[in-house]
PDB file of C-alpha atoms and ligand atoms in Angstrom:
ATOM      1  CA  UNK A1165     -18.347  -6.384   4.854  1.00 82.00           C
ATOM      2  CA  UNK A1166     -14.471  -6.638   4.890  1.00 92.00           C
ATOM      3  CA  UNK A1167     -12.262  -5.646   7.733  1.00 96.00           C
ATOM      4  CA  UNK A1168     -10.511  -2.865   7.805  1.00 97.00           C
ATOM      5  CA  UNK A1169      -7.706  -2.513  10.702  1.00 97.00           C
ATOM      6  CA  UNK A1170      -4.305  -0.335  11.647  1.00 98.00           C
ATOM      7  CA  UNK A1171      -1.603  -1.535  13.669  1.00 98.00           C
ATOM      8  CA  UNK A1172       1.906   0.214  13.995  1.00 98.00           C
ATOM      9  CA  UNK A1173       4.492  -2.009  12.658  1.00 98.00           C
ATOM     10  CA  UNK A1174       6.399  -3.450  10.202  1.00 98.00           C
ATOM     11  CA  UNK A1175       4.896  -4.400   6.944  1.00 98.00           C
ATOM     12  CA  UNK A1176       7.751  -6.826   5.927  1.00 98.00           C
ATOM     13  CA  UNK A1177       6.541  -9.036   9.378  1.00 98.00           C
ATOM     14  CA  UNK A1178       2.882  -9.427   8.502  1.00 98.00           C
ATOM     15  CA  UNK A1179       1.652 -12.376   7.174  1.00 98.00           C
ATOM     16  CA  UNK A1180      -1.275 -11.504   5.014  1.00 98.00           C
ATOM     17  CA  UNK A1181      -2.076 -12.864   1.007  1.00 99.00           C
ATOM     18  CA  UNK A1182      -0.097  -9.784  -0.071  1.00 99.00           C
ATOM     19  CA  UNK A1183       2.023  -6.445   1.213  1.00 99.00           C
ATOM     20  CA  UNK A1184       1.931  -3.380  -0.581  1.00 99.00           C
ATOM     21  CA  UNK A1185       4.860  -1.526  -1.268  1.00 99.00           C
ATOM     22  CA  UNK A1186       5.790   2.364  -2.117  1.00 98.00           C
ATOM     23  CA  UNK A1187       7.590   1.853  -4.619  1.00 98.00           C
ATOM     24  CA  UNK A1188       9.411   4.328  -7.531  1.00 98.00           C
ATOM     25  CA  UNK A1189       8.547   4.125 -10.757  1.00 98.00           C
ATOM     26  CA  UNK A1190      11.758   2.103 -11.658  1.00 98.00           C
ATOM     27  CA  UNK A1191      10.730  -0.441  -9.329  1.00 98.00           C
ATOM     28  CA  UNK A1192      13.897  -1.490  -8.728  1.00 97.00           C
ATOM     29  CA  UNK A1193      14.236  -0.666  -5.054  1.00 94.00           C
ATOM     30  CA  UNK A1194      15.062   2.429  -3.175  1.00 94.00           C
ATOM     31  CA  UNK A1195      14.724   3.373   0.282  1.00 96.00           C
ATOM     32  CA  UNK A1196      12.072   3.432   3.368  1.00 98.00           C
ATOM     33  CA  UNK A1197       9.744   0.468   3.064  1.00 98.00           C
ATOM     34  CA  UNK A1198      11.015  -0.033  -0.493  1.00 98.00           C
ATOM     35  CA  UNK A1199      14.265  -0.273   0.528  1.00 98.00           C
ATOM     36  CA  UNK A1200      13.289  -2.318   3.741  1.00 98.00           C
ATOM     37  CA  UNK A1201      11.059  -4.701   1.553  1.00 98.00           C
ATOM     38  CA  UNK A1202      13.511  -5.219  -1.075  1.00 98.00           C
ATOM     39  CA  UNK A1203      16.115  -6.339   2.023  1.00 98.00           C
ATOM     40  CA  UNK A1204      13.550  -8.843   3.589  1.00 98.00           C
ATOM     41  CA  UNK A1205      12.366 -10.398   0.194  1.00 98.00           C
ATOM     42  CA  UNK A1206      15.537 -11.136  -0.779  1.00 98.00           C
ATOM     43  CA  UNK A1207      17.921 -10.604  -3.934  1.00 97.00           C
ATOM     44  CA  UNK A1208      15.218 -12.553  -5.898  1.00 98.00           C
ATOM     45  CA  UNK A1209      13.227  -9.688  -5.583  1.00 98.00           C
ATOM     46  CA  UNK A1210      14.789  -7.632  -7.735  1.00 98.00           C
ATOM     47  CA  UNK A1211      15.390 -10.034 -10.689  1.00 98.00           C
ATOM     48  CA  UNK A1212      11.235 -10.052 -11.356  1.00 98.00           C
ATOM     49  CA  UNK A1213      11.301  -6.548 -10.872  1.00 98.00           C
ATOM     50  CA  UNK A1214      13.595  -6.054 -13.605  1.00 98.00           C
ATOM     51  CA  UNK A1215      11.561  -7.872 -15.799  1.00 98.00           C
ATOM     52  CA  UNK A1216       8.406  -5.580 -14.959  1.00 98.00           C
ATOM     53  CA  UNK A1217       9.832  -2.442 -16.941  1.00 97.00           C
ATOM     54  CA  UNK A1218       8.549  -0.192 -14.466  1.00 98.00           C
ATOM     55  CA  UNK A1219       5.370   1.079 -13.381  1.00 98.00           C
ATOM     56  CA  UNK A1220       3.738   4.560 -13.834  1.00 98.00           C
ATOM     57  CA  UNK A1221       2.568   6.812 -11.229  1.00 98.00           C
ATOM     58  CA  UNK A1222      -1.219   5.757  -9.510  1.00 98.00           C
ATOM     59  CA  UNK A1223      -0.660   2.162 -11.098  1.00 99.00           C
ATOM     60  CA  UNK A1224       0.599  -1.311  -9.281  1.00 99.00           C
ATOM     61  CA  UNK A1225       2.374  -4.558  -9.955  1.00 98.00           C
ATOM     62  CA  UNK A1226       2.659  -7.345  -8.348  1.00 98.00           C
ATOM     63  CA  UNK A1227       5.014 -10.040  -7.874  1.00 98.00           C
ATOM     64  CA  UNK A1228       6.125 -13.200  -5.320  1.00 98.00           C
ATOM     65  CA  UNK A1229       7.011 -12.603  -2.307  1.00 98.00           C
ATOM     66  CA  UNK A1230       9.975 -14.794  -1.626  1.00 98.00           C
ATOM     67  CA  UNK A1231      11.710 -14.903   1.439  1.00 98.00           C
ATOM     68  CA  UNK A1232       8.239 -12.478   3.113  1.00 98.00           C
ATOM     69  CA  UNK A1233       6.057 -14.179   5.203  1.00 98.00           C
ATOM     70  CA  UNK A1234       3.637 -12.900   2.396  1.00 98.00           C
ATOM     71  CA  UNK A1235       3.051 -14.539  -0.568  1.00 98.00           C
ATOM     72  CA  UNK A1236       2.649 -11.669  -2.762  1.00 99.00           C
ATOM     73  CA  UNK A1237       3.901  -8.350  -3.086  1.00 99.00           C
ATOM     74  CA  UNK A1238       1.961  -5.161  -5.089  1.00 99.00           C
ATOM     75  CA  UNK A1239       4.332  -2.669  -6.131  1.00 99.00           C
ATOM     76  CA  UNK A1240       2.532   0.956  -6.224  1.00 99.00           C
ATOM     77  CA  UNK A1241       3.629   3.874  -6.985  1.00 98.00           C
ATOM     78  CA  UNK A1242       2.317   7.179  -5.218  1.00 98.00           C
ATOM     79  CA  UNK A1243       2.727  10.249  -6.096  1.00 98.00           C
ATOM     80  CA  UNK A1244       5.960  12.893  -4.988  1.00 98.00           C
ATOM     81  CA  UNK A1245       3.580  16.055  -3.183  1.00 98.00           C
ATOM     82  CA  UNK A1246       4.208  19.163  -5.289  1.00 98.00           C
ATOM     83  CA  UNK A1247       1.723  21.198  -3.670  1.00 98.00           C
ATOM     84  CA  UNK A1248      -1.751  19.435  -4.594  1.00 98.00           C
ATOM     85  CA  UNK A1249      -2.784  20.710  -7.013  1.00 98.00           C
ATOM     86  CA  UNK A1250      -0.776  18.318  -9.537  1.00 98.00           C
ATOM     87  CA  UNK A1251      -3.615  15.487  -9.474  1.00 98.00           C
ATOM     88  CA  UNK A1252      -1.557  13.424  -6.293  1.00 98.00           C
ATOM     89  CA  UNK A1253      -4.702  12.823  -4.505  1.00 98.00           C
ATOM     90  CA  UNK A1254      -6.422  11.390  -7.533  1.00 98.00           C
ATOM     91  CA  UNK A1255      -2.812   9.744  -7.911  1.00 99.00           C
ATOM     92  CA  UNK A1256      -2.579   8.389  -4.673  1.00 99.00           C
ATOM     93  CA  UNK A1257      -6.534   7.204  -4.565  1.00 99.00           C
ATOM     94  CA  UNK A1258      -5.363   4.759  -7.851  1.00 99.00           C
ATOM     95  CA  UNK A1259      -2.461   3.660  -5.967  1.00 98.00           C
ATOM     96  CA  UNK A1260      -4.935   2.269  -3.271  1.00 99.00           C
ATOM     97  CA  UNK A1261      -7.338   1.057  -5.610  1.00 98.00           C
ATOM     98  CA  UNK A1262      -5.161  -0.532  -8.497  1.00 98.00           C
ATOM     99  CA  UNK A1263      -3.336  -2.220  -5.172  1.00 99.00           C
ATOM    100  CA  UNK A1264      -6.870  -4.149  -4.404  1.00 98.00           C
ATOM    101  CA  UNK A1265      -7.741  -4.576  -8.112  1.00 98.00           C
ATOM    102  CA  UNK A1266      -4.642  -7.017  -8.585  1.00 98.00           C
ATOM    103  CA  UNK A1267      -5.277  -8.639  -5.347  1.00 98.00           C
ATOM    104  CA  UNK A1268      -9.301  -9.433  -5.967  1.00 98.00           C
ATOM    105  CA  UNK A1269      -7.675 -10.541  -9.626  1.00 98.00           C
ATOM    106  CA  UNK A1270      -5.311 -12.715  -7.618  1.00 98.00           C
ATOM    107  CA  UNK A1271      -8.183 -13.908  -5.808  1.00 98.00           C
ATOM    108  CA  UNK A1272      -6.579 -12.810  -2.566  1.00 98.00           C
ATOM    109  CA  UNK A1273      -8.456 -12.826   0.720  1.00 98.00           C
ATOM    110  CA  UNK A1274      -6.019 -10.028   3.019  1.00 98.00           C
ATOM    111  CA  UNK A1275      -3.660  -7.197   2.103  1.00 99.00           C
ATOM    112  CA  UNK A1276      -1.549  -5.173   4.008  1.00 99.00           C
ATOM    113  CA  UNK A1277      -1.023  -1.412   3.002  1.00 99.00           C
ATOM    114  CA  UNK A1278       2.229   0.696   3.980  1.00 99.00           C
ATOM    115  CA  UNK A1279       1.346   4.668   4.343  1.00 98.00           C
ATOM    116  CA  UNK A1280       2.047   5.178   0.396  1.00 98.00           C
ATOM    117  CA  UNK A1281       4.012   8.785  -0.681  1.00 98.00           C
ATOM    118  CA  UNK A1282       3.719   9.842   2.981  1.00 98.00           C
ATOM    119  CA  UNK A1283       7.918   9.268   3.656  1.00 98.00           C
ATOM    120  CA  UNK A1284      10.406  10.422   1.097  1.00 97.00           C
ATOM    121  CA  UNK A1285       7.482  11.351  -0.955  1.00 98.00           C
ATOM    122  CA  UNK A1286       6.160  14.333   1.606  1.00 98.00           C
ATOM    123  CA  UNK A1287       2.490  13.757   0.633  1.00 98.00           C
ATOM    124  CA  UNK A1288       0.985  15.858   4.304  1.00 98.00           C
ATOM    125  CA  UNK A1289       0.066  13.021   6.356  1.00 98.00           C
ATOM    126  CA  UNK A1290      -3.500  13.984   7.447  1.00 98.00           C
ATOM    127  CA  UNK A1291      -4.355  14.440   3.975  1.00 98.00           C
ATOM    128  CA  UNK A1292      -3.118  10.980   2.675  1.00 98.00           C
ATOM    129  CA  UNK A1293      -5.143   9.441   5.590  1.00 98.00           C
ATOM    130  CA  UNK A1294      -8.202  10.981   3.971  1.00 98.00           C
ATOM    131  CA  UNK A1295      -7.484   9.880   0.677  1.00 98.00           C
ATOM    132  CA  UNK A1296      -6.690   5.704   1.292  1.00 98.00           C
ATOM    133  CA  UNK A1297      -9.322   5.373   3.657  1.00 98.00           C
ATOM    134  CA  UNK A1298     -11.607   6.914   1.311  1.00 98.00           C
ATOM    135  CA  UNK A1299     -10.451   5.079  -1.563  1.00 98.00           C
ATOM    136  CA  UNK A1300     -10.244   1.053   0.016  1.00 98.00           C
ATOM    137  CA  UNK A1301     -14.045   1.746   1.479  1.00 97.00           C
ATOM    138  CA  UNK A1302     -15.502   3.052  -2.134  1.00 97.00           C
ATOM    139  CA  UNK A1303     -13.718   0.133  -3.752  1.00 98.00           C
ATOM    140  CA  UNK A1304     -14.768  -2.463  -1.178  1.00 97.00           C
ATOM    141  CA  UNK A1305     -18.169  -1.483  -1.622  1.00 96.00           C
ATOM    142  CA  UNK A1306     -17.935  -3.704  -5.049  1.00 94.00           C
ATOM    143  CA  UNK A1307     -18.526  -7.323  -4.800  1.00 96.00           C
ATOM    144  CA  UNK A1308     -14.429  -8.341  -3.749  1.00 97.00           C
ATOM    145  CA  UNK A1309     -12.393 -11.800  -2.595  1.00 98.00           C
ATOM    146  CA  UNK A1310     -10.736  -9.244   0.219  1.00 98.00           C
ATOM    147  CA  UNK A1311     -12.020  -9.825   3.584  1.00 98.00           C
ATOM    148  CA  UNK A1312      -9.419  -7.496   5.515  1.00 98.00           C
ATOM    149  CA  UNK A1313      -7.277  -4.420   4.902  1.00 98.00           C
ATOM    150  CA  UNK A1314      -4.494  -3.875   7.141  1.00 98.00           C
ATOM    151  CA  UNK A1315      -2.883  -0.487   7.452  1.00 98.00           C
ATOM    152  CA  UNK A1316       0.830  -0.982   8.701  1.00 98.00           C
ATOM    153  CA  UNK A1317       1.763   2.301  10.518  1.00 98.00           C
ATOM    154  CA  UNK A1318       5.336   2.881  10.720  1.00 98.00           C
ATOM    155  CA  UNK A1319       5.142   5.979  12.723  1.00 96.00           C
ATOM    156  CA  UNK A1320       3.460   7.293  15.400  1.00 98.00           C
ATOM    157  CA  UNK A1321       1.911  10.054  13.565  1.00 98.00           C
ATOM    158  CA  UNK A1322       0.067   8.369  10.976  1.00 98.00           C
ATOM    159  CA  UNK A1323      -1.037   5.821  13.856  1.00 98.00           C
ATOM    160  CA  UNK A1324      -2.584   8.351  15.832  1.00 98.00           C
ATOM    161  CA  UNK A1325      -4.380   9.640  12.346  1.00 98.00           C
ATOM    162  CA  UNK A1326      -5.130   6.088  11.081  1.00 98.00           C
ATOM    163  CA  UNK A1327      -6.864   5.476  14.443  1.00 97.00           C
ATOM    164  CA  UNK A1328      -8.627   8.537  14.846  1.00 97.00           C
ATOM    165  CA  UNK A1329      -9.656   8.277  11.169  1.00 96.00           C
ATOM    166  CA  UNK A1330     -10.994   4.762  11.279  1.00 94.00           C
ATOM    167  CA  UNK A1331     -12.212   3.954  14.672  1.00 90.00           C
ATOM    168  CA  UNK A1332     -13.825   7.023  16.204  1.00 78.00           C
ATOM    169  CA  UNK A1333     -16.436   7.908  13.196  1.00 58.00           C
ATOM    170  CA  UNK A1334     -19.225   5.509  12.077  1.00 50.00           C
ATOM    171  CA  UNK A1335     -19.494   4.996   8.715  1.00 50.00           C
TER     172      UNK A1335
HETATM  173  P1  ADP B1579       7.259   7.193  -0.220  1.00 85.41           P
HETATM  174  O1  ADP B1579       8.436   7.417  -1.133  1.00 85.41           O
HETATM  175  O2  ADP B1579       6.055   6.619  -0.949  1.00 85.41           O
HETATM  176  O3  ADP B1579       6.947   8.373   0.609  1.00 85.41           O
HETATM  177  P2  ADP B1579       8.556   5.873   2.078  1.00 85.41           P
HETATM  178  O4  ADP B1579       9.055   4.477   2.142  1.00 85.41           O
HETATM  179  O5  ADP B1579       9.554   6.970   2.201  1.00 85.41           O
HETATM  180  O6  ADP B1579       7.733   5.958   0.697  1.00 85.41           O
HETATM  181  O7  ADP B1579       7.451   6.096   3.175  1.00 85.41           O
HETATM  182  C1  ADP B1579       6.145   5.589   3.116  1.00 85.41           C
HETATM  183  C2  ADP B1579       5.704   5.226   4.512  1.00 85.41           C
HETATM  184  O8  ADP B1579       6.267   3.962   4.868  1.00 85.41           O
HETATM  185  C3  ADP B1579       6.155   6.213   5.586  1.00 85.41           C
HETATM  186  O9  ADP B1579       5.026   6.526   6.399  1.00 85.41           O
HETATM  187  C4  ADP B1579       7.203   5.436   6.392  1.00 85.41           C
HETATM  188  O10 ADP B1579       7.170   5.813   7.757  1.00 85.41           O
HETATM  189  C5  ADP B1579       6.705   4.018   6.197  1.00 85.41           C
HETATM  190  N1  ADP B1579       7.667   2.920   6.414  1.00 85.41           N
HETATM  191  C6  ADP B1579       9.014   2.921   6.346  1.00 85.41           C
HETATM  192  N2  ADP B1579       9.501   1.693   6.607  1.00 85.41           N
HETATM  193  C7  ADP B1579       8.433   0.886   6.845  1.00 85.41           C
HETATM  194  C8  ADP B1579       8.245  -0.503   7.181  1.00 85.41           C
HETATM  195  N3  ADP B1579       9.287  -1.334   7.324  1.00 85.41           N
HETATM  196  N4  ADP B1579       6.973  -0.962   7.359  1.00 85.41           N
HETATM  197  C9  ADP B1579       5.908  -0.151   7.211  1.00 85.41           C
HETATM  198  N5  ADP B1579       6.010   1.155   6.889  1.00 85.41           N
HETATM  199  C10 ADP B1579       7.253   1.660   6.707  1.00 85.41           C
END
Protein backbone atom coordinates (compact mmCIF):
# COMPACT_ATOMS: atom_id res chain seq x y z
CA UNK A 1 0.00 0.00 0.00
CA UNK A 2 1.41 3.51 -0.87
CA UNK A 3 2.31 6.16 1.61
CA UNK A 4 0.45 8.79 2.24
CA UNK A 5 2.11 11.76 4.42
CA UNK A 6 1.61 15.79 5.30
CA UNK A 7 4.25 18.03 6.19
CA UNK A 8 3.92 21.95 6.33
CA UNK A 9 6.12 23.45 3.81
CA UNK A 10 6.99 24.50 0.67
CA UNK A 11 6.11 22.49 -2.32
CA UNK A 12 8.69 24.19 -4.67
CA UNK A 13 11.58 22.56 -1.99
CA UNK A 14 10.48 18.94 -2.15
CA UNK A 15 12.16 16.63 -4.10
CA UNK A 16 9.68 14.04 -5.17
CA UNK A 17 9.07 12.48 -9.14
CA UNK A 18 6.57 15.34 -9.51
CA UNK A 19 4.80 18.61 -7.66
CA UNK A 20 1.40 19.48 -8.26
CA UNK A 21 0.41 22.81 -8.89
CA UNK A 22 -3.03 25.01 -8.56
CA UNK A 23 -3.01 26.29 -11.41
CA UNK A 24 -5.74 28.63 -13.63
CA UNK A 25 -7.08 27.49 -16.48
CA UNK A 26 -4.69 29.67 -18.67
CA UNK A 27 -1.89 28.00 -17.16
CA UNK A 28 0.22 30.61 -17.63
CA UNK A 29 1.03 31.53 -14.05
CA UNK A 30 -0.69 33.56 -11.46
CA UNK A 31 -0.28 33.87 -7.90
CA UNK A 32 0.07 31.68 -4.49
CA UNK A 33 1.83 28.43 -5.27
CA UNK A 34 1.27 29.14 -8.97
CA UNK A 35 2.86 32.15 -8.80
CA UNK A 36 5.59 30.78 -6.33
CA UNK A 37 6.14 27.67 -8.67
CA UNK A 38 6.31 29.55 -11.77
CA UNK A 39 9.28 31.82 -9.85
CA UNK A 40 11.29 28.66 -8.71
CA UNK A 41 10.97 26.73 -12.10
CA UNK A 42 12.19 29.33 -13.91
CA UNK A 43 11.23 31.48 -17.13
CA UNK A 44 11.35 28.10 -19.02
CA UNK A 45 8.37 27.31 -17.35
CA UNK A 46 6.22 29.32 -18.97
CA UNK A 47 7.35 28.77 -22.61
CA UNK A 48 5.85 24.85 -22.35
CA UNK A 49 3.01 26.21 -20.75
CA UNK A 50 2.21 28.29 -23.58
CA UNK A 51 2.33 25.57 -25.77
CA UNK A 52 -0.29 23.53 -23.57
CA UNK A 53 -3.36 25.82 -24.63
CA UNK A 54 -4.75 25.64 -21.34
CA UNK A 55 -6.40 23.23 -19.24
CA UNK A 56 -10.10 22.92 -18.15
CA UNK A 57 -11.41 22.86 -14.75
CA UNK A 58 -10.97 19.10 -12.73
CA UNK A 59 -8.28 18.20 -15.51
CA UNK A 60 -4.17 18.27 -15.27
CA UNK A 61 -1.07 18.70 -17.36
CA UNK A 62 2.07 18.09 -16.87
CA UNK A 63 5.31 19.35 -17.84
CA UNK A 64 9.39 19.46 -16.79
CA UNK A 65 10.30 20.75 -14.01
CA UNK A 66 13.37 22.77 -14.74
CA UNK A 67 15.18 24.60 -12.33
CA UNK A 68 12.67 22.38 -9.25
CA UNK A 69 14.30 19.91 -7.44
CA UNK A 70 11.37 17.89 -9.08
CA UNK A 71 11.47 16.52 -12.23
CA UNK A 72 8.00 16.99 -13.19
CA UNK A 73 5.36 19.32 -12.64
CA UNK A 74 1.22 18.50 -13.00
CA UNK A 75 -0.64 21.51 -13.62
CA UNK A 76 -4.38 21.13 -12.11
CA UNK A 77 -6.88 23.14 -12.07
CA UNK A 78 -9.47 23.25 -9.06
CA UNK A 79 -12.36 24.66 -8.92
CA UNK A 80 -13.26 28.71 -7.70
CA UNK A 81 -16.03 27.78 -4.48
CA UNK A 82 -19.37 29.31 -5.50
CA UNK A 83 -21.26 27.86 -2.81
CA UNK A 84 -21.13 23.92 -3.52
CA UNK A 85 -23.49 23.22 -5.09
CA UNK A 86 -21.78 24.02 -8.64
CA UNK A 87 -20.15 20.37 -8.93
CA UNK A 88 -16.50 21.80 -7.13
CA UNK A 89 -16.23 18.81 -5.03
CA UNK A 90 -16.68 16.45 -7.93
CA UNK A 91 -14.30 19.18 -9.59
CA UNK A 92 -11.79 19.18 -7.12
CA UNK A 93 -11.92 15.09 -6.58
CA UNK A 94 -10.71 15.03 -10.67
CA UNK A 95 -8.14 17.48 -9.92
CA UNK A 96 -6.63 14.91 -7.39
CA UNK A 97 -7.21 12.04 -9.43
CA UNK A 98 -6.29 13.26 -13.08
CA UNK A 99 -2.98 14.62 -10.98
CA UNK A 100 -2.07 10.71 -10.17
CA UNK A 101 -3.39 9.44 -13.54
CA UNK A 102 -0.52 11.41 -15.44
CA UNK A 103 1.96 10.50 -12.88
CA UNK A 104 1.20 6.42 -12.87
CA UNK A 105 1.23 7.23 -16.94
CA UNK A 106 4.62 8.82 -16.32
CA UNK A 107 5.49 5.87 -14.46
CA UNK A 108 6.28 8.02 -11.45
CA UNK A 109 7.00 6.54 -8.04
CA UNK A 110 6.19 10.00 -5.51
CA UNK A 111 4.08 13.13 -5.90
CA UNK A 112 3.69 15.98 -3.91
CA UNK A 113 0.19 17.74 -3.69
CA UNK A 114 -0.29 21.60 -2.77
CA UNK A 115 -3.87 22.23 -0.92
CA UNK A 116 -5.63 22.74 -4.52
CA UNK A 117 -8.60 25.78 -4.71
CA UNK A 118 -8.19 26.19 -0.93
CA UNK A 119 -6.16 29.94 -1.39
CA UNK A 120 -7.40 32.46 -3.88
CA UNK A 121 -9.89 29.90 -4.83
CA UNK A 122 -11.90 29.96 -1.20
CA UNK A 123 -12.88 26.26 -1.52
CA UNK A 124 -13.74 25.92 2.88
CA UNK A 125 -10.75 24.21 4.00
CA UNK A 126 -12.25 21.33 6.08
CA UNK A 127 -14.25 20.41 3.22
CA UNK A 128 -11.37 20.21 0.61
CA UNK A 129 -9.51 18.02 3.20
CA UNK A 130 -12.40 15.60 2.87
CA UNK A 131 -12.50 15.60 -0.67
CA UNK A 132 -8.39 14.89 -1.68
CA UNK A 133 -7.98 12.51 0.94
CA UNK A 134 -10.92 10.75 -0.22
CA UNK A 135 -10.08 10.93 -3.71
CA UNK A 136 -5.90 9.81 -3.66
CA UNK A 137 -7.09 6.64 -1.28
CA UNK A 138 -10.07 5.46 -3.85
CA UNK A 139 -7.61 5.93 -6.69
CA UNK A 140 -4.67 4.24 -4.98
CA UNK A 141 -6.72 1.39 -4.34
CA UNK A 142 -6.05 0.53 -8.28
CA UNK A 143 -2.98 -1.30 -9.14
CA UNK A 144 -0.45 2.23 -9.38
CA UNK A 145 3.63 2.98 -9.91
CA UNK A 146 2.99 5.67 -6.82
CA UNK A 147 4.42 4.54 -3.66
CA UNK A 148 3.92 7.95 -1.65
CA UNK A 149 1.65 11.00 -1.63
CA UNK A 150 2.89 13.97 0.02
CA UNK A 151 0.54 16.71 1.10
CA UNK A 152 2.58 20.08 1.30
CA UNK A 153 0.71 22.28 3.87
CA UNK A 154 1.36 25.83 3.50
CA UNK A 155 -0.62 26.92 6.42
CA UNK A 156 -1.24 26.05 9.67
CA UNK A 157 -4.82 25.45 9.24
CA UNK A 158 -4.91 22.92 6.68
CA UNK A 159 -1.91 21.22 8.71
CA UNK A 160 -3.82 20.85 11.70
CA UNK A 161 -6.83 19.36 9.31
CA UNK A 162 -4.46 17.28 7.11
CA UNK A 163 -3.14 15.72 10.36
CA UNK A 164 -6.19 15.22 12.13
CA UNK A 165 -7.70 13.87 8.88
CA UNK A 166 -5.00 11.37 8.09
CA UNK A 167 -3.35 10.23 11.19
CA UNK A 168 -5.91 9.95 13.96
CA UNK A 169 -8.64 7.60 12.05
CA UNK A 170 -7.82 4.05 10.81
CA UNK A 171 -8.76 3.34 7.60
P1 LIG B 1 -6.05 28.26 -5.51
O1 LIG B 1 -6.25 29.36 -6.52
O2 LIG B 1 -6.20 26.88 -6.12
O3 LIG B 1 -6.85 28.46 -4.28
P2 LIG B 1 -3.62 29.18 -4.11
O4 LIG B 1 -2.23 29.15 -4.63
O5 LIG B 1 -4.23 30.52 -3.84
O6 LIG B 1 -4.48 28.33 -5.18
O7 LIG B 1 -3.73 28.33 -2.80
C1 LIG B 1 -3.70 26.92 -2.75
C2 LIG B 1 -2.98 26.50 -1.49
O8 LIG B 1 -1.57 26.60 -1.71
C3 LIG B 1 -3.28 27.36 -0.27
O9 LIG B 1 -3.58 26.49 0.82
C4 LIG B 1 -1.98 28.12 -0.01
O10 LIG B 1 -1.79 28.34 1.37
C5 LIG B 1 -0.97 27.14 -0.56
N1 LIG B 1 0.36 27.65 -0.94
C6 LIG B 1 0.74 28.90 -1.28
N2 LIG B 1 2.06 28.93 -1.56
C7 LIG B 1 2.53 27.67 -1.38
C8 LIG B 1 3.81 27.02 -1.50
N3 LIG B 1 4.91 27.71 -1.87
N4 LIG B 1 3.90 25.69 -1.22
C9 LIG B 1 2.81 24.98 -0.86
N5 LIG B 1 1.58 25.52 -0.74
C10 LIG B 1 1.45 26.84 -1.00
Amino acid sequence: MPILRVIQGDITKQAVDAIVNAANTSLLGGGGVDGAIHRAAGPELVFECRMLHGCKTGDAKLTRGYRLPAPYIIHAVGPVWRGGAHGEADLLASCYRRSLEIANAENLNSIAFPNISTGIYGYPKDKAVEVAITAVRNYLKKQTSIQEVIFVCFDIDNLTLYEQRLYSQNE
